[in-house]
Amino acid sequence: MFDLAACQVERMESGDYLLHWDGPADIHQVAVYMDDSPERYYAGGSLGTPLLHTSERTVRVPNPDTRVRHYFCLASHHGELAIMAERQLPLEGTPNFRDLGGYETFDGRRLKWGQLYRSGRLSQLTDTDLHRLERLGLTLVCDFRHTLEQELEPSRLHHASPAKRASLPVTPGSLNSFIEGLHQGVIHVDDTTGLMQAINREFVSGQMPQYAEMFRLLLLEDQPVLIHCASGKDRTGFGAALILDVLGVPEDQIVEDYLLTNKYLAIDEEVERLAGEFRDQAGQPVPRETLRPLVEVRPEFIAACFEEIRSRYASKEHFFETALDLDEDKLAELRGRYLH
């Protein structure tokens, strides 16, 4: 079998794809298939004509249209299959746009590619970005930003997009007061690491109705869905963690996905930007070590969420049913829809 954890797709600067995979030594010949939709791979029928055959484990694939997202399927001479796609989508206006596909669950199934996306704000999308998003076929976009954030930076989606837009403001008290200070150019918190942990605990203690509504909407849709906030790291990070948790992804894999934000956001550049824009309550520049926890993600942030869940609920199943209104039938429906 292919080692699916080692199957990766990266887009090179030229726009071409670099595919890498691993597996047993007896996988000598691999057929590589490419399509602009993953449905053929999940349907179980004919895969069509292979793009190429290779005995290598890393291969460069020319991109026939850089405006379109492509999905890949590897087929060994034994008949094993591995479905692959790039984790990050190359959007100019929102760099932290990611696909949740490919993660393995406790029972050996995997999340389908091209169904569940997470990102930051959509207000700065370019025309090229809009074309790429249109091809994804989104039917639901959940926005976790404050109402004021949504008004100041409205999402830019294609005018012909069929996607339903759901405003689900996640507004923990710690975040509210902090954002009010930001609008005044002041950062008045010394322990920003503690602040971020407190905010994450408040997602569980006071914001669950919004996330329960997200799942209610997911159950209504049967096409690709996007969840997002401003940077796509905290409110969206918790929302993505809930989706992965509900679908049965182990916690270490959830943390791994959560931490990818640090790879895709320009953390150092954002720290420098904030250092030049904000002051503390005494009017002095805010130290960079104080700013950094505000723009990156850390394992202890998402751990605070899981710890809060464990302290409040008797079991994971109790949490799903009580806080998210997901009984066994709804869980089975979600898993049947998004796993293969």
CSV table of C-alpha atoms in Angstrom, one decimal:
chain,number,residue,atom,x,y,z
A,1,MET,CA,0.0,0.0,0.0
A,2,PHE,CA,1.0,3.6,-0.5
A,3,ASP,CA,2.1,5.5,2.6
A,4,LEU,CA,-0.5,8.1,2.3
A,5,ALA,CA,1.1,10.3,4.9
A,6,ALA,CA,4.0,10.7,2.5
A,7,CYS,CA,1.9,11.4,-0.6
A,8,GLN,CA,2.3,15.1,-1.3
A,9,VAL,CA,1.5,17.6,-4.1
A,10,GLU,CA,3.2,20.9,-4.3
A,11,ARG,CA,2.9,23.7,-6.8
A,12,MET,CA,6.2,25.0,-8.1
A,13,GLU,CA,6.9,28.6,-9.0
A,14,SER,CA,6.4,27.8,-12.6
A,15,GLY,CA,2.9,26.5,-11.8
A,16,ASP,CA,3.8,22.9,-12.5
A,17,TYR,CA,3.1,20.2,-9.9
A,18,LEU,CA,5.7,18.2,-8.0
A,19,LEU,CA,4.2,14.9,-6.8
A,20,HIS,CA,6.0,12.7,-4.2
A,21,TRP,CA,4.9,9.4,-2.8
A,22,ASP,CA,6.2,6.4,-0.8
A,23,GLY,CA,5.3,2.9,-0.1
A,24,PRO,CA,6.5,-0.7,-0.1
A,25,ALA,CA,9.6,-1.6,-2.2
A,26,ASP,CA,7.6,-3.9,-4.5
A,27,ILE,CA,5.6,-0.9,-5.9
A,28,HIS,CA,7.7,-0.7,-9.0
A,29,GLN,CA,5.4,0.9,-11.6
A,30,VAL,CA,2.8,3.6,-10.9
A,31,ALA,CA,0.2,5.1,-13.2
A,32,VAL,CA,-0.5,8.8,-12.5
A,33,TYR,CA,-4.0,10.2,-13.3
A,34,MET,CA,-4.9,13.9,-13.3
A,35,ASP,CA,-8.4,15.5,-13.3
A,36,ASP,CA,-9.9,18.9,-12.4
A,37,SER,CA,-12.5,17.1,-10.2
A,38,PRO,CA,-11.9,14.3,-7.7
A,39,GLU,CA,-15.3,12.7,-8.2
A,40,ARG,CA,-14.1,10.2,-10.8
A,41,TYR,CA,-11.6,8.8,-8.2
A,42,TYR,CA,-14.3,8.4,-5.5
A,43,ALA,CA,-16.9,7.0,-7.7
A,44,GLY,CA,-15.1,3.6,-8.1
A,45,GLY,CA,-15.5,3.4,-11.9
A,46,SER,CA,-13.0,3.8,-14.7
A,47,LEU,CA,-10.1,6.2,-14.0
A,48,GLY,CA,-9.7,7.1,-17.6
A,49,THR,CA,-6.4,7.3,-19.4
A,50,PRO,CA,-3.3,7.7,-17.2
A,51,LEU,CA,-1.2,10.8,-17.6
A,52,LEU,CA,2.0,8.8,-17.3
A,53,HIS,CA,3.6,5.7,-16.0
A,54,THR,CA,6.7,5.9,-13.8
A,55,SER,CA,9.0,3.9,-11.5
A,56,GLU,CA,10.2,7.1,-9.8
A,57,ARG,CA,8.7,8.3,-6.5
A,58,THR,CA,8.9,12.0,-7.3
A,59,VAL,CA,7.7,13.3,-10.6
A,60,ARG,CA,7.1,16.8,-12.1
A,61,VAL,CA,3.7,17.1,-13.8
A,62,PRO,CA,3.2,20.0,-16.3
A,63,ASN,CA,0.2,22.1,-15.3
A,64,PRO,CA,-2.2,22.5,-18.4
A,65,ASP,CA,-4.1,25.4,-16.8
A,66,THR,CA,-2.7,27.3,-13.7
A,67,ARG,CA,-6.1,28.8,-13.1
A,68,VAL,CA,-7.6,25.4,-12.4
A,69,ARG,CA,-7.1,23.1,-9.4
A,70,HIS,CA,-6.1,19.5,-10.3
A,71,TYR,CA,-6.4,16.3,-8.4
A,72,PHE,CA,-4.2,13.2,-8.8
A,73,CYS,CA,-4.7,9.5,-8.4
A,74,LEU,CA,-1.8,7.0,-8.2
A,75,ALA,CA,-2.5,3.4,-9.1
A,76,SER,CA,0.2,0.8,-8.4
A,77,HIS,CA,0.5,-2.4,-10.6
A,78,HIS,CA,-1.1,-4.2,-7.6
A,79,GLY,CA,-4.2,-2.1,-7.9
A,80,GLU,CA,-3.8,0.1,-4.9
A,81,LEU,CA,-4.9,3.7,-5.2
A,82,ALA,CA,-3.8,6.9,-3.6
A,83,ILE,CA,-5.7,10.2,-4.1
A,84,MET,CA,-3.7,13.4,-3.8
A,85,ALA,CA,-4.1,17.1,-4.1
A,86,GLU,CA,-2.2,20.2,-3.0
A,87,ARG,CA,-3.0,21.2,0.6
A,88,GLN,CA,-2.7,25.0,0.1
A,89,LEU,CA,-4.5,26.6,-2.8
A,90,PRO,CA,-2.4,29.3,-4.5
A,91,LEU,CA,-4.7,32.3,-4.0
A,92,GLU,CA,-3.0,35.8,-4.1
A,93,GLY,CA,-5.5,37.5,-1.9
A,94,THR,CA,-5.8,35.0,1.0
A,95,PRO,CA,-2.7,32.8,1.4
A,96,ASN,CA,-4.0,30.6,4.2
A,97,PHE,CA,-6.6,28.9,1.9
A,98,ARG,CA,-6.5,25.1,2.6
A,99,ASP,CA,-8.2,21.9,1.8
A,100,LEU,CA,-8.9,19.5,4.7
A,101,GLY,CA,-8.8,16.5,2.5
A,102,GLY,CA,-6.6,13.4,2.9
A,103,TYR,CA,-6.5,13.1,6.7
A,104,GLU,CA,-7.0,9.6,8.0
A,105,THR,CA,-9.6,8.7,10.6
A,106,PHE,CA,-9.6,6.2,13.4
A,107,ASP,CA,-11.4,3.6,11.3
A,108,GLY,CA,-9.0,3.9,8.3
A,109,ARG,CA,-11.1,6.1,6.1
A,110,ARG,CA,-9.9,9.4,4.7
A,111,LEU,CA,-11.4,12.9,4.2
A,112,LYS,CA,-12.3,13.5,0.6
A,113,TRP,CA,-10.4,16.2,-1.2
A,114,GLY,CA,-12.2,19.1,-2.7
A,115,GLN,CA,-15.1,19.2,-0.2
A,116,LEU,CA,-14.0,21.0,3.0
A,117,TYR,CA,-12.0,24.2,2.9
A,118,ARG,CA,-10.7,26.8,5.4
A,119,SER,CA,-9.2,30.2,4.8
A,120,GLY,CA,-8.8,33.8,6.0
A,121,ARG,CA,-10.7,36.9,4.8
A,122,LEU,CA,-12.0,37.0,1.2
A,123,SER,CA,-12.0,40.8,0.8
A,124,GLN,CA,-8.8,41.0,-1.1
A,125,LEU,CA,-9.3,38.3,-3.7
A,126,THR,CA,-8.0,39.0,-7.2
A,127,ASP,CA,-9.9,38.3,-10.4
A,128,THR,CA,-7.7,35.3,-10.9
A,129,ASP,CA,-8.6,34.1,-7.4
A,130,LEU,CA,-12.3,34.5,-8.2
A,131,HIS,CA,-11.9,32.3,-11.2
A,132,ARG,CA,-10.2,29.6,-9.2
A,133,LEU,CA,-12.8,29.8,-6.5
A,134,GLU,CA,-15.6,29.6,-9.0
A,135,ARG,CA,-14.2,26.3,-10.3
A,136,LEU,CA,-14.3,24.8,-6.7
A,137,GLY,CA,-18.1,24.9,-6.9
A,138,LEU,CA,-18.6,26.2,-3.3
A,139,THR,CA,-22.2,26.0,-2.1
A,140,LEU,CA,-21.7,27.4,1.4
A,141,VAL,CA,-19.4,30.0,2.9
A,142,CYS,CA,-19.4,30.3,6.7
A,143,ASP,CA,-17.9,33.6,8.0
A,144,PHE,CA,-16.9,33.6,11.7
A,145,ARG,CA,-15.8,37.3,11.7
A,146,HIS,CA,-17.4,40.0,13.8
A,147,THR,CA,-20.2,41.9,12.2
A,148,LEU,CA,-18.0,45.0,12.1
A,149,GLU,CA,-15.2,43.1,10.4
A,150,GLN,CA,-17.7,41.8,7.8
A,151,GLU,CA,-18.9,45.3,7.2
A,152,LEU,CA,-15.5,46.9,6.9
A,153,GLU,CA,-14.1,44.2,4.7
A,154,PRO,CA,-16.9,42.5,2.8
A,155,SER,CA,-16.1,39.2,1.1
A,156,ARG,CA,-15.5,39.3,-2.6
A,157,LEU,CA,-17.0,36.4,-4.4
A,158,HIS,CA,-17.9,35.9,-8.0
A,159,HIS,CA,-21.2,37.5,-8.8
A,160,ALA,CA,-22.5,34.2,-10.3
A,161,SER,CA,-21.4,32.2,-7.3
A,162,PRO,CA,-24.2,29.9,-6.0
A,163,ALA,CA,-22.6,29.8,-2.6
A,164,LYS,CA,-24.9,30.6,0.4
A,165,ARG,CA,-23.2,33.0,2.7
A,166,ALA,CA,-23.7,32.4,6.4
A,167,SER,CA,-22.7,35.0,9.0
A,168,LEU,CA,-21.7,33.2,12.2
A,169,PRO,CA,-19.9,35.8,14.3
A,170,VAL,CA,-17.7,34.2,16.9
A,171,THR,CA,-17.2,36.9,19.5
A,172,PRO,CA,-15.6,35.7,22.8
A,173,GLY,CA,-15.4,38.4,25.4
A,174,SER,CA,-11.6,38.4,25.5
A,175,LEU,CA,-11.4,38.9,21.8
A,176,ASN,CA,-14.1,41.7,21.8
A,177,SER,CA,-12.2,43.9,24.2
A,178,PHE,CA,-8.9,43.2,22.4
A,179,ILE,CA,-10.3,44.1,19.0
A,180,GLU,CA,-11.8,47.3,20.4
A,181,GLY,CA,-8.2,48.3,21.4
A,182,LEU,CA,-6.9,47.5,18.0
A,183,HIS,CA,-9.3,49.9,16.4
A,184,GLN,CA,-7.7,52.6,18.6
A,185,GLY,CA,-4.2,51.5,17.7
A,186,VAL,CA,-3.5,50.1,21.2
A,187,ILE,CA,-2.5,46.6,22.3
A,188,HIS,CA,-3.2,46.6,26.1
A,189,VAL,CA,-2.4,43.0,26.9
A,190,ASP,CA,1.0,42.0,28.2
A,191,ASP,CA,0.4,38.2,28.3
A,192,THR,CA,-0.7,37.6,24.7
A,193,THR,CA,0.0,33.9,25.0
A,194,GLY,CA,-2.4,33.7,28.0
A,195,LEU,CA,-4.9,35.8,26.0
A,196,MET,CA,-4.9,33.4,23.1
A,197,GLN,CA,-5.4,30.5,25.4
A,198,ALA,CA,-8.3,32.3,27.1
A,199,ILE,CA,-9.9,33.1,23.7
A,200,ASN,CA,-9.6,29.4,22.7
A,201,ARG,CA,-11.2,28.3,25.9
A,202,GLU,CA,-14.0,30.8,25.3
A,203,PHE,CA,-14.7,29.2,22.0
A,204,VAL,CA,-15.9,26.2,23.9
A,205,SER,CA,-17.5,27.9,26.9
A,206,GLY,CA,-19.5,30.6,25.0
A,207,GLN,CA,-19.4,30.2,21.3
A,208,MET,CA,-20.7,26.7,20.6
A,209,PRO,CA,-24.1,27.8,19.1
A,210,GLN,CA,-22.3,29.3,16.1
A,211,TYR,CA,-20.3,26.2,15.6
A,212,ALA,CA,-23.4,24.0,16.0
A,213,GLU,CA,-25.1,26.1,13.3
A,214,MET,CA,-22.1,25.4,11.1
A,215,PHE,CA,-22.7,21.7,11.4
A,216,ARG,CA,-26.5,22.2,10.8
A,217,LEU,CA,-25.6,24.0,7.5
A,218,LEU,CA,-23.1,21.3,6.6
A,219,LEU,CA,-25.8,18.7,6.9
A,220,LEU,CA,-28.0,20.7,4.5
A,221,GLU,CA,-25.3,20.9,1.8
A,222,ASP,CA,-23.8,18.2,-0.3
A,223,GLN,CA,-21.2,20.2,-2.1
A,224,PRO,CA,-17.9,22.0,-1.3
A,225,VAL,CA,-18.0,24.2,1.8
A,226,LEU,CA,-15.6,26.9,3.0
A,227,ILE,CA,-15.2,28.2,6.6
A,228,HIS,CA,-13.2,31.4,7.3
A,229,CYS,CA,-12.5,34.3,9.5
A,230,ALA,CA,-9.9,37.1,9.2
A,231,SER,CA,-6.6,35.3,9.2
A,232,GLY,CA,-8.0,31.8,9.1
A,233,LYS,CA,-6.2,30.7,12.2
A,234,ASP,CA,-8.1,31.1,15.5
A,235,ARG,CA,-11.9,31.1,14.9
A,236,THR,CA,-11.5,29.1,11.7
A,237,GLY,CA,-8.8,26.9,13.3
A,238,PHE,CA,-11.2,25.8,16.0
A,239,GLY,CA,-14.0,25.3,13.5
A,240,ALA,CA,-11.7,23.1,11.3
A,241,ALA,CA,-10.6,21.2,14.4
A,242,LEU,CA,-14.2,20.5,15.3
A,243,ILE,CA,-14.9,19.2,11.7
A,244,LEU,CA,-11.9,16.9,11.8
A,245,ASP,CA,-12.8,15.7,15.3
A,246,VAL,CA,-16.4,15.0,14.4
A,247,LEU,CA,-15.2,13.1,11.3
A,248,GLY,CA,-12.9,10.9,13.5
A,249,VAL,CA,-9.4,12.4,12.8
A,250,PRO,CA,-7.0,11.7,15.7
A,251,GLU,CA,-6.1,14.7,17.8
A,252,ASP,CA,-2.4,14.7,16.8
A,253,GLN,CA,-3.4,15.1,13.2
A,254,ILE,CA,-5.8,17.9,14.1
A,255,VAL,CA,-3.0,19.7,15.8
A,256,GLU,CA,-0.8,19.1,12.7
A,257,ASP,CA,-3.4,20.7,10.5
A,258,TYR,CA,-3.8,23.6,12.9
A,259,LEU,CA,-0.1,24.4,12.9
A,260,LEU,CA,0.1,24.6,9.1
A,261,THR,CA,-1.0,28.2,9.5
A,262,ASN,CA,2.5,29.0,10.6
A,263,LYS,CA,3.8,27.7,7.2
A,264,TYR,CA,1.4,29.6,5.0
A,265,LEU,CA,1.2,33.0,6.7
A,266,ALA,CA,4.1,35.4,6.7
A,267,ILE,CA,4.5,35.5,10.5
A,268,ASP,CA,7.6,37.6,10.7
A,269,GLU,CA,6.3,40.2,8.2
A,270,GLU,CA,3.1,40.5,10.1
A,271,VAL,CA,4.9,41.0,13.4
A,272,GLU,CA,7.0,43.8,11.9
A,273,ARG,CA,3.9,45.4,10.5
A,274,LEU,CA,2.1,45.3,13.9
A,275,ALA,CA,5.3,46.6,15.6
A,276,GLY,CA,5.1,49.7,13.4
A,277,GLU,CA,1.4,50.3,13.8
A,278,PHE,CA,0.5,49.7,17.5
A,279,ARG,CA,1.5,51.1,20.9
A,280,ASP,CA,0.8,50.0,24.4
A,281,GLN,CA,-1.4,51.9,26.8
A,282,ALA,CA,1.6,54.1,27.8
A,283,GLY,CA,2.2,55.0,24.2
A,284,GLN,CA,5.3,52.9,23.8
A,285,PRO,CA,6.1,50.4,21.0
A,286,VAL,CA,4.8,46.9,21.7
A,287,PRO,CA,7.6,44.3,22.1
A,288,ARG,CA,7.8,41.8,19.2
A,289,GLU,CA,7.7,38.9,21.6
A,290,THR,CA,4.4,40.2,22.8
A,291,LEU,CA,3.0,40.5,19.3
A,292,ARG,CA,4.1,37.1,18.0
A,293,PRO,CA,1.5,35.0,19.8
A,294,LEU,CA,-1.2,37.2,18.1
A,295,VAL,CA,-0.2,36.3,14.6
A,296,GLU,CA,1.0,32.7,14.9
A,297,VAL,CA,-0.6,29.5,16.2
A,298,ARG,CA,0.8,27.3,18.9
A,299,PRO,CA,-0.1,23.8,20.1
A,300,GLU,CA,-1.1,25.1,23.5
A,301,PHE,CA,-3.8,27.3,21.9
A,302,ILE,CA,-5.7,24.5,20.4
A,303,ALA,CA,-4.9,22.3,23.4
A,304,ALA,CA,-6.8,24.8,25.5
A,305,CYS,CA,-9.9,24.0,23.4
A,306,PHE,CA,-9.6,20.3,23.9
A,307,GLU,CA,-8.9,20.7,27.6
A,308,GLU,CA,-12.0,22.9,28.0
A,309,ILE,CA,-14.1,20.3,26.2
A,310,ARG,CA,-12.8,17.5,28.5
A,311,SER,CA,-13.5,19.6,31.6
A,312,ARG,CA,-17.1,20.3,30.6
A,313,TYR,CA,-18.4,17.1,29.0
A,314,ALA,CA,-18.4,13.5,30.1
A,315,SER,CA,-17.2,12.2,26.8
A,316,LYS,CA,-16.6,13.2,23.2
A,317,GLU,CA,-20.0,11.8,22.2
A,318,HIS,CA,-21.6,13.8,25.0
A,319,PHE,CA,-19.9,16.9,23.6
A,320,PHE,CA,-21.0,16.2,20.1
A,321,GLU,CA,-24.7,15.7,21.0
A,322,THR,CA,-25.0,18.3,23.7
A,323,ALA,CA,-22.9,21.2,22.3
A,324,LEU,CA,-23.2,20.5,18.6
A,325,ASP,CA,-26.6,18.8,18.3
A,326,LEU,CA,-25.0,15.8,16.5
A,327,ASP,CA,-26.5,12.5,17.4
A,328,GLU,CA,-25.4,9.2,16.0
A,329,ASP,CA,-27.5,9.5,12.8
A,330,LYS,CA,-26.1,13.0,12.1
A,331,LEU,CA,-22.6,11.9,12.7
A,332,ALA,CA,-23.0,8.9,10.4
A,333,GLU,CA,-24.4,11.2,7.7
A,334,LEU,CA,-21.5,13.6,7.9
A,335,ARG,CA,-19.0,10.8,7.9
A,336,GLY,CA,-20.7,9.1,4.9
A,337,ARG,CA,-20.7,12.4,3.0
A,338,TYR,CA,-17.1,13.5,3.6
A,339,LEU,CA,-15.2,10.3,4.1
A,340,HIS,CA,-14.2,7.5,1.6
